[in-house]
XYZ file of C-alpha atoms in Angstrom:
203
model
C 74.199 205.689 54.454
C 75.088 202.109 55.323
C 75.158 200.747 51.811
C 77.797 198.255 50.807
C 79.682 199.276 47.681
C 80.617 196.400 45.391
C 83.299 196.749 42.741
C 82.957 193.926 40.225
C 85.080 192.755 37.316
C 83.407 191.672 34.071
C 85.399 188.803 32.572
C 85.433 185.929 35.039
C 82.870 187.391 37.442
C 79.864 188.518 35.385
C 80.609 186.666 32.158
C 83.329 184.745 30.339
C 84.572 186.453 27.203
C 86.660 183.505 26.013
C 89.212 185.776 24.365
C 92.313 183.968 23.115
C 94.752 186.113 25.075
C 97.796 184.286 23.729
C 96.847 185.251 20.177
C 96.040 188.780 21.316
C 99.428 189.233 22.967
C 101.195 187.875 19.888
C 99.459 190.358 17.576
C 99.990 193.259 19.944
C 103.663 192.307 20.247
C 104.100 192.367 16.482
C 102.434 195.761 16.162
C 104.230 197.514 19.012
C 107.626 196.006 18.163
C 108.425 194.187 21.392
C 107.199 191.145 23.285
C 104.159 191.763 25.482
C 103.964 189.192 28.282
C 100.921 190.617 30.070
C 98.213 192.910 28.755
C 97.460 194.134 32.275
C 101.066 195.220 32.736
C 101.094 196.749 29.257
C 97.977 198.842 29.886
C 99.386 200.146 33.135
C 102.850 200.980 31.771
C 101.797 202.594 28.498
C 98.624 204.345 29.647
C 97.955 207.596 27.749
C 100.462 206.821 24.994
C 100.207 206.055 21.285
C 101.255 202.468 21.991
C 98.293 202.142 24.351
C 95.931 203.435 21.683
C 97.364 201.108 19.054
C 97.044 198.063 21.303
C 93.572 199.132 22.398
C 92.312 199.024 18.803
C 93.715 195.515 18.344
C 92.378 194.119 21.602
C 88.993 195.765 21.167
C 88.533 193.901 17.888
C 88.989 190.555 19.649
C 86.708 191.662 22.464
C 83.944 192.607 20.036
C 84.165 189.139 18.476
C 83.816 187.541 21.912
C 81.127 189.832 23.292
C 78.695 188.793 20.550
C 78.537 185.278 21.986
C 79.076 186.104 25.652
C 76.217 185.790 28.131
C 76.008 186.642 31.825
C 76.441 183.755 34.218
C 73.070 182.386 35.306
C 73.242 183.871 38.810
C 74.173 187.424 37.808
C 70.851 189.171 37.269
C 69.155 187.601 40.277
C 72.202 188.492 42.378
C 71.923 192.123 41.311
C 68.182 192.132 41.981
C 68.743 190.879 45.526
C 71.462 193.426 46.361
C 70.536 196.683 48.098
C 73.876 198.462 47.854
C 75.809 200.212 45.110
C 77.633 198.405 42.308
C 80.496 199.674 40.174
C 81.861 197.792 37.190
C 85.649 198.099 36.979
C 86.948 196.210 33.977
C 90.035 196.215 31.797
C 87.854 195.689 28.753
C 87.125 198.663 26.495
C 84.207 200.879 27.451
C 82.541 200.303 24.077
C 82.565 196.552 24.674
C 81.252 196.981 28.209
C 78.424 199.214 27.016
C 77.362 196.782 24.293
C 77.330 193.810 26.660
C 75.449 195.556 29.463
C 72.818 197.073 27.184
C 72.303 193.825 25.294
C 71.589 191.883 28.480
C 69.689 194.568 30.385
C 72.321 195.031 33.086
C 73.412 198.659 32.721
C 70.944 200.100 35.208
C 72.341 197.968 38.035
C 75.631 199.878 37.988
C 76.264 203.309 39.435
C 79.180 203.716 37.028
C 81.039 201.649 34.437
C 84.816 202.007 34.269
C 86.851 200.702 31.334
C 90.539 200.638 30.507
C 90.722 203.731 28.275
C 90.069 206.170 31.121
C 92.240 204.494 33.733
C 94.754 202.019 32.329
C 94.824 199.854 35.448
C 92.511 198.288 37.990
C 94.365 200.138 40.742
C 93.478 203.524 39.236
C 89.874 202.433 38.824
C 89.590 201.410 42.458
C 91.271 204.601 43.660
C 88.757 206.600 41.642
C 85.880 204.805 43.367
C 87.466 205.215 46.804
C 87.539 208.975 46.192
C 83.765 208.865 45.651
C 82.713 206.338 48.301
C 83.507 205.334 51.888
C 86.430 202.911 51.619
C 85.224 201.081 54.720
C 82.093 199.971 52.865
C 83.805 198.820 49.676
C 84.210 195.179 48.665
C 86.323 194.536 45.580
C 85.596 191.277 43.726
C 87.965 190.161 40.970
C 89.271 186.922 39.446
C 92.845 188.205 39.053
C 95.283 187.593 41.893
C 97.400 190.439 40.510
C 94.504 192.894 40.764
C 93.590 191.726 44.248
C 97.179 192.103 45.462
C 97.543 195.609 44.050
C 94.281 196.822 45.593
C 94.639 195.305 49.060
C 97.043 198.096 50.044
C 94.237 200.626 49.542
C 92.504 199.518 52.732
C 89.440 197.911 51.184
C 88.126 194.379 51.483
C 89.117 192.234 48.512
C 87.722 188.876 47.413
C 89.535 186.649 44.955
C 86.714 185.127 42.915
C 87.018 181.867 40.984
C 84.089 180.658 38.895
C 86.070 177.594 37.861
C 86.290 176.521 41.483
C 82.545 176.970 41.991
C 82.313 180.497 43.386
C 78.880 182.069 42.950
C 78.084 185.772 42.804
C 74.595 185.086 44.126
C 75.927 183.211 47.150
C 78.449 185.946 47.785
C 75.890 188.740 47.663
C 73.412 186.790 49.769
C 76.112 186.312 52.401
C 76.737 190.021 52.830
C 75.304 191.925 55.760
C 75.410 195.703 55.772
C 77.206 196.481 58.992
C 78.179 194.855 62.253
C 78.143 196.762 65.520
C 81.624 198.161 64.826
C 80.583 199.543 61.470
C 82.592 197.010 59.523
C 81.430 195.052 56.509
C 80.845 191.397 57.258
C 80.610 188.525 54.861
C 80.404 184.816 55.471
C 80.839 183.454 51.982
C 83.137 180.471 51.681
C 85.521 181.894 49.107
C 87.829 179.326 47.600
C 91.482 180.280 47.364
C 92.445 178.047 44.452
C 93.775 180.348 41.759
C 96.473 178.903 39.563
C 95.970 179.953 35.973
C 93.433 182.776 35.835
C 96.005 185.498 35.192
C 97.369 183.666 32.147
C 94.117 184.500 30.330
C 94.794 188.229 30.538
């Protein structure tokens, strides 16, 4: 099969959760007994521990509050409708939150599988899991976190740093994809902006 496999993030690509991550980190820090500078680093380091579970309950509460008001970006559904490949959702939100959002907005059926933080603890583990199931040469990973992009580039897949604030569009990106060139490589012609200064501070 010549299908392109897209791996998409949720917050910053499909929607904006508007979680106050500074407040989240402060509460998590108080509960775990030490200063947490980055939730992404915390999830990765303490995966499968009681500290992970404790922090997950705290963060999930904030995510539930945000998901009630969150809506997909205007181009999301039409982008999915125009895409002929496979789509995975790989997010560091909780799987309960992901399920609620996708079902509420009629998006669940567009995804082959939905991956949340509880099962994997890091974006790198999520992407490795997908690579084990799909042809890495056909995978395009789209994320708004420079940290996630950097960690996944070493896996030999194509990675796109996505920035809604700079005007990037999921619809334009998907419309720019062609399945294969004569060498069997994924091609894309989207003009992806490289400005990315403060996105990681949100997470």
